[in-house]
PDB file of C-alpha atoms in Angstrom:
ATOM      1  CA  GLU A 118     102.283  70.323  98.224  1.00  0.00           C
ATOM      2  CA  THR A 119     102.474  74.296  98.762  1.00  0.00           C
ATOM      3  CA  GLY A 120      99.321  75.685  97.579  1.00  0.00           C
ATOM      4  CA  VAL A 121     101.019  77.794  95.123  1.00  0.00           C
ATOM      5  CA  THR A 122     101.754  76.185  92.080  1.00  0.00           C
ATOM      6  CA  GLN A 123     104.223  78.406  89.503  1.00  0.00           C
ATOM      7  CA  THR A 124     104.783  77.136  85.739  1.00  0.00           C
ATOM      8  CA  PRO A 125     106.905  76.962  84.278  1.00  0.00           C
ATOM      9  CA  ARG A 126     109.373  75.643  86.135  1.00  0.00           C
ATOM     10  CA  HIS A 127     112.497  76.114  83.625  1.00  0.00           C
ATOM     11  CA  LEU A 128     112.623  78.697  81.442  1.00  0.00           C
ATOM     12  CA  VAL A 129     115.116  79.839  78.117  1.00  0.00           C
ATOM     13  CA  MET A 130     114.635  82.562  76.393  1.00  0.00           C
ATOM     14  CA  GLY A 131     116.379  84.981  74.248  1.00  0.00           C
ATOM     15  CA  MET A 132     116.904  88.067  74.332  1.00  0.00           C
ATOM     16  CA  THR A 133     113.813  89.039  72.018  1.00  0.00           C
ATOM     17  CA  ASN A 134     111.677  86.329  73.132  1.00  0.00           C
ATOM     18  CA  LYS A 135     108.375  87.301  74.989  1.00  0.00           C
ATOM     19  CA  LYS A 136     107.501  84.592  76.994  1.00  0.00           C
ATOM     20  CA  SER A 137     105.239  84.772  80.577  1.00  0.00           C
ATOM     21  CA  LEU A 138     105.317  83.215  83.825  1.00  0.00           C
ATOM     22  CA  LYS A 139     102.192  82.252  85.301  1.00  0.00           C
ATOM     23  CA  CYS A 140     101.436  81.703  89.536  1.00  0.00           C
ATOM     24  CA  GLU A 141      98.283  79.862  90.689  1.00  0.00           C
ATOM     25  CA  GLN A 142      97.184  79.836  94.292  1.00  0.00           C
ATOM     26  CA  HIS A 143      94.108  78.379  95.828  1.00  0.00           C
ATOM     27  CA  LEU A 144      94.570  78.614  99.305  1.00  0.00           C
ATOM     28  CA  GLY A 145      91.789  81.538  99.530  1.00  0.00           C
ATOM     29  CA  HIS A 146      94.816  84.496  99.640  1.00  0.00           C
ATOM     30  CA  ASN A 147      93.996  87.963  98.524  1.00  0.00           C
ATOM     31  CA  ALA A 148      97.698  88.902  98.056  1.00  0.00           C
ATOM     32  CA  MET A 149     100.378  87.668  95.865  1.00  0.00           C
ATOM     33  CA  TYR A 150     104.164  88.842  95.048  1.00  0.00           C
ATOM     34  CA  TRP A 151     106.863  88.437  92.556  1.00  0.00           C
ATOM     35  CA  TYR A 152     110.770  88.140  94.245  1.00  0.00           C
ATOM     36  CA  LYS A 153     113.585  87.445  92.341  1.00  0.00           C
ATOM     37  CA  GLN A 154     116.401  85.246  93.599  1.00  0.00           C
ATOM     38  CA  SER A 155     119.897  85.705  92.486  1.00  0.00           C
ATOM     39  CA  ALA A 156     123.059  83.954  92.936  1.00  0.00           C
ATOM     40  CA  LYS A 157     124.539  85.601  96.366  1.00  0.00           C
ATOM     41  CA  LYS A 158     121.953  88.214  96.571  1.00  0.00           C
ATOM     42  CA  PRO A 159     118.724  88.754  98.984  1.00  0.00           C
ATOM     43  CA  LEU A 160     115.839  87.909  97.820  1.00  0.00           C
ATOM     44  CA  GLU A 161     114.272  91.304  96.081  1.00  0.00           C
ATOM     45  CA  LEU A 162     110.678  91.826  96.310  1.00  0.00           C
ATOM     46  CA  MET A 163     109.602  92.903  92.888  1.00  0.00           C
ATOM     47  CA  PHE A 164     105.252  93.609  92.520  1.00  0.00           C
ATOM     48  CA  VAL A 165     102.539  92.797  95.122  1.00  0.00           C
ATOM     49  CA  TYR A 166      99.049  92.923  94.491  1.00  0.00           C
ATOM     50  CA  SER A 167      96.615  92.943  97.230  1.00  0.00           C
ATOM     51  CA  LEU A 168      93.077  92.769  96.335  1.00  0.00           C
ATOM     52  CA  GLU A 169      94.271  92.732  92.558  1.00  0.00           C
ATOM     53  CA  GLU A 170      95.397  96.164  92.840  1.00  0.00           C
ATOM     54  CA  ARG A 171      98.741  96.626  92.507  1.00  0.00           C
ATOM     55  CA  VAL A 172     100.384  98.191  95.799  1.00  0.00           C
ATOM     56  CA  GLU A 173     104.339  98.091  96.044  1.00  0.00           C
ATOM     57  CA  ASN A 174     106.543  98.249  92.498  1.00  0.00           C
ATOM     58  CA  ASN A 175     109.950  98.004  93.674  1.00  0.00           C
ATOM     59  CA  SER A 176     111.867 100.113  91.132  1.00  0.00           C
ATOM     60  CA  VAL A 177     111.920  97.215  88.599  1.00  0.00           C
ATOM     61  CA  PRO A 178     112.723  97.789  84.851  1.00  0.00           C
ATOM     62  CA  SER A 179     109.876  98.091  82.477  1.00  0.00           C
ATOM     63  CA  ARG A 180     110.598  94.766  80.792  1.00  0.00           C
ATOM     64  CA  PHE A 181     109.270  92.821  83.539  1.00  0.00           C
ATOM     65  CA  SER A 182     105.345  93.747  83.470  1.00  0.00           C
ATOM     66  CA  PRO A 183     103.233  91.898  86.189  1.00  0.00           C
ATOM     67  CA  GLU A 184      99.569  91.307  85.270  1.00  0.00           C
ATOM     68  CA  CYS A 185      96.998  90.337  87.775  1.00  0.00           C
ATOM     69  CA  PRO A 186      93.712  89.007  86.430  1.00  0.00           C
ATOM     70  CA  ASN A 187      91.851  87.370  89.683  1.00  0.00           C
ATOM     71  CA  SER A 188      92.952  87.058  93.452  1.00  0.00           C
ATOM     72  CA  SER A 189      94.084  83.533  92.161  1.00  0.00           C
ATOM     73  CA  HIS A 190      96.076  84.478  89.158  1.00  0.00           C
ATOM     74  CA  LEU A 191      99.316  86.525  88.988  1.00  0.00           C
ATOM     75  CA  PHE A 192     100.987  86.377  85.470  1.00  0.00           C
ATOM     76  CA  LEU A 193     104.900  88.164  85.014  1.00  0.00           C
ATOM     77  CA  HIS A 194     105.093  89.207  81.162  1.00  0.00           C
ATOM     78  CA  LEU A 195     109.072  89.160  79.987  1.00  0.00           C
ATOM     79  CA  HIS A 196     110.380  91.139  77.181  1.00  0.00           C
ATOM     80  CA  THR A 197     113.853  92.518  75.688  1.00  0.00           C
ATOM     81  CA  LEU A 198     115.332  90.992  78.835  1.00  0.00           C
ATOM     82  CA  GLN A 199     119.343  90.487  79.577  1.00  0.00           C
ATOM     83  CA  PRO A 200     121.059  87.908  80.734  1.00  0.00           C
ATOM     84  CA  GLU A 201     121.900  89.644  84.286  1.00  0.00           C
ATOM     85  CA  ASP A 202     117.510  88.779  84.864  1.00  0.00           C
ATOM     86  CA  SER A 203     118.583  85.235  84.683  1.00  0.00           C
ATOM     87  CA  ALA A 204     117.782  83.463  88.525  1.00  0.00           C
ATOM     88  CA  LEU A 205     114.822  82.087  89.811  1.00  0.00           C
ATOM     89  CA  TYR A 206     111.791  84.056  90.054  1.00  0.00           C
ATOM     90  CA  LEU A 207     109.790  83.027  93.280  1.00  0.00           C
ATOM     91  CA  CYS A 208     105.805  83.811  93.466  1.00  0.00           C
ATOM     92  CA  ALA A 209     104.046  84.429  96.814  1.00  0.00           C
ATOM     93  CA  SER A 210     100.268  84.737  98.312  1.00  0.00           C
ATOM     94  CA  GLY A 211      99.482  85.893 101.745  1.00  0.00           C
ATOM     95  CA  THR A 212      96.360  87.899 103.377  1.00  0.00           C
ATOM     96  CA  ALA A 213      96.568  91.564 104.107  1.00  0.00           C
ATOM     97  CA  SER A 214      96.150  90.844 107.838  1.00  0.00           C
ATOM     98  CA  ASN A 215      98.159  88.063 108.237  1.00  0.00           C
ATOM     99  CA  THR A 216     102.295  88.622 106.142  1.00  0.00           C
ATOM    100  CA  GLU A 217     102.829  85.253 106.628  1.00  0.00           C
ATOM    101  CA  ALA A 218     104.110  84.563 102.802  1.00  0.00           C
ATOM    102  CA  PHE A 219     103.337  81.215 101.078  1.00  0.00           C
ATOM    103  CA  PHE A 220     106.165  80.411  98.565  1.00  0.00           C
ATOM    104  CA  GLY A 221     105.819  78.582  95.280  1.00  0.00           C
ATOM    105  CA  GLN A 222     108.618  76.893  93.689  1.00  0.00           C
ATOM    106  CA  GLY A 223     109.650  79.050  91.225  1.00  0.00           C
ATOM    107  CA  THR A 224     110.540  79.301  87.922  1.00  0.00           C
ATOM    108  CA  ARG A 225     114.167  79.333  86.601  1.00  0.00           C
ATOM    109  CA  LEU A 226     115.307  81.556  83.613  1.00  0.00           C
ATOM    110  CA  THR A 227     117.596  81.583  81.955  1.00  0.00           C
ATOM    111  CA  VAL A 228     118.301  84.561  79.497  1.00  0.00           C
ATOM    112  CA  VAL A 229     120.890  83.990  76.555  1.00  0.00           C
TER     113      VAL A 229
ATOM    114  CA  GLY B 872     116.593 101.095 104.829  1.00  0.00           C
ATOM    115  CA  GLU B 873     116.518  97.761 106.566  1.00  0.00           C
ATOM    116  CA  ASP B 874     119.180  94.919 105.899  1.00  0.00           C
ATOM    117  CA  VAL B 875     119.218  91.432 107.681  1.00  0.00           C
ATOM    118  CA  GLU B 876     122.441  89.384 107.785  1.00  0.00           C
ATOM    119  CA  GLN B 877     123.518  85.733 107.601  1.00  0.00           C
ATOM    120  CA  SER B 878     126.403  84.066 107.809  1.00  0.00           C
ATOM    121  CA  LEU B 879     126.636  81.727 104.480  1.00  0.00           C
ATOM    122  CA  PHE B 880     127.574  78.366 105.468  1.00  0.00           C
ATOM    123  CA  LEU B 881     127.435  76.179 108.804  1.00  0.00           C
ATOM    124  CA  SER B 882     128.523  72.605 108.683  1.00  0.00           C
ATOM    125  CA  VAL B 883     127.117  69.631 111.714  1.00  0.00           C
ATOM    126  CA  ARG B 884     127.074  66.116 112.077  1.00  0.00           C
ATOM    127  CA  GLU B 885     123.986  64.776 112.022  1.00  0.00           C
ATOM    128  CA  GLY B 886     122.371  64.329 115.292  1.00  0.00           C
ATOM    129  CA  ASP B 887     124.135  67.349 116.679  1.00  0.00           C
ATOM    130  CA  SER B 888     122.171  70.555 117.484  1.00  0.00           C
ATOM    131  CA  SER B 889     122.362  73.651 114.848  1.00  0.00           C
ATOM    132  CA  VAL B 890     122.220  76.678 114.902  1.00  0.00           C
ATOM    133  CA  ILE B 891     122.113  79.366 112.610  1.00  0.00           C
ATOM    134  CA  ASN B 892     121.751  83.166 113.194  1.00  0.00           C
ATOM    135  CA  CYS B 893     120.713  86.594 111.995  1.00  0.00           C
ATOM    136  CA  THR B 894     120.741  90.437 113.007  1.00  0.00           C
ATOM    137  CA  TYR B 895     118.785  92.936 111.262  1.00  0.00           C
ATOM    138  CA  THR B 896     118.393  96.738 111.330  1.00  0.00           C
ATOM    139  CA  ASP B 897     115.127  97.866 111.281  1.00  0.00           C
ATOM    140  CA  SER B 898     114.113  98.069 115.035  1.00  0.00           C
ATOM    141  CA  SER B 899     110.551  98.350 113.742  1.00  0.00           C
ATOM    142  CA  SER B 900     110.540  94.985 112.871  1.00  0.00           C
ATOM    143  CA  THR B 901     107.365  93.562 114.414  1.00  0.00           C
ATOM    144  CA  TYR B 902     107.455  89.789 112.703  1.00  0.00           C
ATOM    145  CA  LEU B 903     110.748  87.840 111.976  1.00  0.00           C
ATOM    146  CA  TYR B 904     110.625  84.390 109.983  1.00  0.00           C
ATOM    147  CA  TRP B 905     112.606  82.287 108.835  1.00  0.00           C
ATOM    148  CA  TYR B 906     112.399  80.207 105.695  1.00  0.00           C
ATOM    149  CA  LYS B 907     113.514  76.865 104.548  1.00  0.00           C
ATOM    150  CA  GLN B 908     114.739  76.217 100.697  1.00  0.00           C
ATOM    151  CA  GLU B 909     115.629  72.715  99.341  1.00  0.00           C
ATOM    152  CA  PRO B 910     117.781  72.499  96.372  1.00  0.00           C
ATOM    153  CA  GLY B 911     115.138  73.220  93.305  1.00  0.00           C
ATOM    154  CA  ALA B 912     112.111  73.832  95.398  1.00  0.00           C
ATOM    155  CA  GLY B 913     110.398  77.421  96.843  1.00  0.00           C
ATOM    156  CA  LEU B 914     110.606  78.897 100.451  1.00  0.00           C
ATOM    157  CA  GLN B 915     108.744  76.651 102.870  1.00  0.00           C
ATOM    158  CA  LEU B 916     107.873  78.400 105.901  1.00  0.00           C
ATOM    159  CA  LEU B 917     109.308  77.246 108.995  1.00  0.00           C
ATOM    160  CA  THR B 918     108.076  79.582 112.124  1.00  0.00           C
ATOM    161  CA  TYR B 919     107.791  83.285 112.759  1.00  0.00           C
ATOM    162  CA  ILE B 920     107.837  84.829 115.874  1.00  0.00           C
ATOM    163  CA  PHE B 921     106.338  87.966 116.912  1.00  0.00           C
ATOM    164  CA  SER B 922     108.715  90.905 118.219  1.00  0.00           C
ATOM    165  CA  ASN B 923     107.030  91.157 121.714  1.00  0.00           C
ATOM    166  CA  MET B 924     108.038  86.990 122.295  1.00  0.00           C
ATOM    167  CA  ASP B 925     111.695  86.000 122.982  1.00  0.00           C
ATOM    168  CA  MET B 926     111.550  82.675 122.509  1.00  0.00           C
ATOM    169  CA  LYS B 927     109.146  79.975 120.350  1.00  0.00           C
ATOM    170  CA  GLN B 928     109.408  76.689 120.477  1.00  0.00           C
ATOM    171  CA  ASP B 929     107.699  74.246 117.990  1.00  0.00           C
ATOM    172  CA  GLN B 930     108.895  70.046 117.928  1.00  0.00           C
ATOM    173  CA  ARG B 931     112.403  70.388 117.045  1.00  0.00           C
ATOM    174  CA  LEU B 932     112.655  73.851 116.039  1.00  0.00           C
ATOM    175  CA  THR B 933     113.812  76.671 118.806  1.00  0.00           C
ATOM    176  CA  VAL B 934     113.737  80.470 117.653  1.00  0.00           C
ATOM    177  CA  LEU B 935     115.608  82.660 120.077  1.00  0.00           C
ATOM    178  CA  LEU B 936     115.141  86.616 119.783  1.00  0.00           C
ATOM    179  CA  ASN B 937     117.015  89.192 121.454  1.00  0.00           C
ATOM    180  CA  LYS B 938     115.341  92.133 120.735  1.00  0.00           C
ATOM    181  CA  LYS B 939     117.740  94.879 122.079  1.00  0.00           C
ATOM    182  CA  ASP B 940     120.772  93.241 120.157  1.00  0.00           C
ATOM    183  CA  LYS B 941     118.328  92.771 116.902  1.00  0.00           C
ATOM    184  CA  HIS B 942     119.330  89.270 116.759  1.00  0.00           C
ATOM    185  CA  LEU B 943     117.821  86.174 115.744  1.00  0.00           C
ATOM    186  CA  SER B 944     118.413  82.654 115.788  1.00  0.00           C
ATOM    187  CA  LEU B 945     116.909  79.118 114.907  1.00  0.00           C
ATOM    188  CA  ARG B 946     118.156  76.099 117.034  1.00  0.00           C
ATOM    189  CA  ILE B 947     117.509  72.709 115.226  1.00  0.00           C
ATOM    190  CA  ALA B 948     117.719  70.028 117.446  1.00  0.00           C
ATOM    191  CA  ASP B 949     118.817  66.336 116.741  1.00  0.00           C
ATOM    192  CA  THR B 950     119.757  67.702 113.240  1.00  0.00           C
ATOM    193  CA  GLN B 951     119.117  65.123 110.036  1.00  0.00           C
ATOM    194  CA  THR B 952     120.779  65.038 107.001  1.00  0.00           C
ATOM    195  CA  GLY B 953     117.107  65.498 105.662  1.00  0.00           C
ATOM    196  CA  ASP B 954     117.471  69.348 107.696  1.00  0.00           C
ATOM    197  CA  SER B 955     120.564  70.150 104.473  1.00  0.00           C
ATOM    198  CA  ALA B 956     118.821  73.177 103.230  1.00  0.00           C
ATOM    199  CA  ILE B 957     119.230  77.071 102.403  1.00  0.00           C
ATOM    200  CA  TYR B 958     117.493  78.856 105.762  1.00  0.00           C
ATOM    201  CA  PHE B 959     116.257  82.472 105.245  1.00  0.00           C
ATOM    202  CA  CYS B 960     115.612  84.739 107.382  1.00  0.00           C
ATOM    203  CA  ALA B 961     113.196  87.343 106.812  1.00  0.00           C
ATOM    204  CA  GLU B 962     111.864  90.495 108.246  1.00  0.00           C
ATOM    205  CA  ASN B 963     108.611  92.324 108.393  1.00  0.00           C
ATOM    206  CA  PRO B 964     107.499  96.275 109.817  1.00  0.00           C
ATOM    207  CA  GLY B 965     104.417  95.261 110.231  1.00  0.00           C
ATOM    208  CA  ALA B 966     102.038  98.253 110.323  1.00  0.00           C
ATOM    209  CA  GLY B 967     100.255  96.854 107.046  1.00  0.00           C
ATOM    210  CA  SER B 968     103.401  96.744 105.319  1.00  0.00           C
ATOM    211  CA  TYR B 969     103.846  94.146 102.897  1.00  0.00           C
ATOM    212  CA  GLN B 970     107.672  94.360 102.474  1.00  0.00           C
ATOM    213  CA  LEU B 971     109.579  90.513 103.560  1.00  0.00           C
ATOM    214  CA  THR B 972     113.384  91.827 103.785  1.00  0.00           C
ATOM    215  CA  PHE B 973     115.456  87.948 103.567  1.00  0.00           C
ATOM    216  CA  GLY B 974     118.882  87.489 104.161  1.00  0.00           C
ATOM    217  CA  LYS B 975     121.087  85.951 102.081  1.00  0.00           C
ATOM    218  CA  GLY B 976     120.844  82.796 103.243  1.00  0.00           C
ATOM    219  CA  THR B 977     122.134  80.243 105.189  1.00  0.00           C
ATOM    220  CA  LYS B 978     123.178  76.433 104.087  1.00  0.00           C
ATOM    221  CA  LEU B 979     123.090  74.151 106.417  1.00  0.00           C
ATOM    222  CA  SER B 980     125.079  70.921 105.517  1.00  0.00           C
ATOM    223  CA  VAL B 981     124.576  68.207 107.690  1.00  0.00           C
ATOM    224  CA  ILE B 982     127.108  65.346 107.984  1.00  0.00           C
ATOM    225  CA  PRO B 983     126.231  61.821 108.030  1.00  0.00           C
TER     226      PRO B 983
END
């Protein structure tokens, strides 16, 4: 039990679908992250929220839209994705004063 | 930009020591981390070291940092089959940065 829970664990979606990934943490952290893990590539930081404000957006295409309604929940809304967006999407949480990041188990996304 | 390099594969016999190496380019790195990823799971923080330290030991794990050469290593003593996983090195420059830069990961295979 990592304290960071992601749902769903697996998702298959068509290129015209709209879906959302959910992340929830109960560690009392005030920062949450979305990472993308593709085969044979380093983890890529996509978005960072600190105190529910987006603080970093690493040039991610607009077909990925994050939402952080409160410090415990983070969403990644997906629409009109491409097959190359198939990857493991990892959520993490941490605190602004401590750069440790605790990861969820990830959502394995396949775009068909 | 920052870059973190690791060898992709390492194979050791059960009971031997494993040494996983990592090099990084950002001389301002303040925090350096080792994460473990088991199949189908998210990343688990194993240990971390501050840049003002040379060594950190935690049970079977020993982290060595050579700041001059920008070289980080993780030694696992008495390697067990349960240690088979992908190990990621990551660095963070500190100073309020949320960015964790990861290597591509080293897949450790433990031979019984």
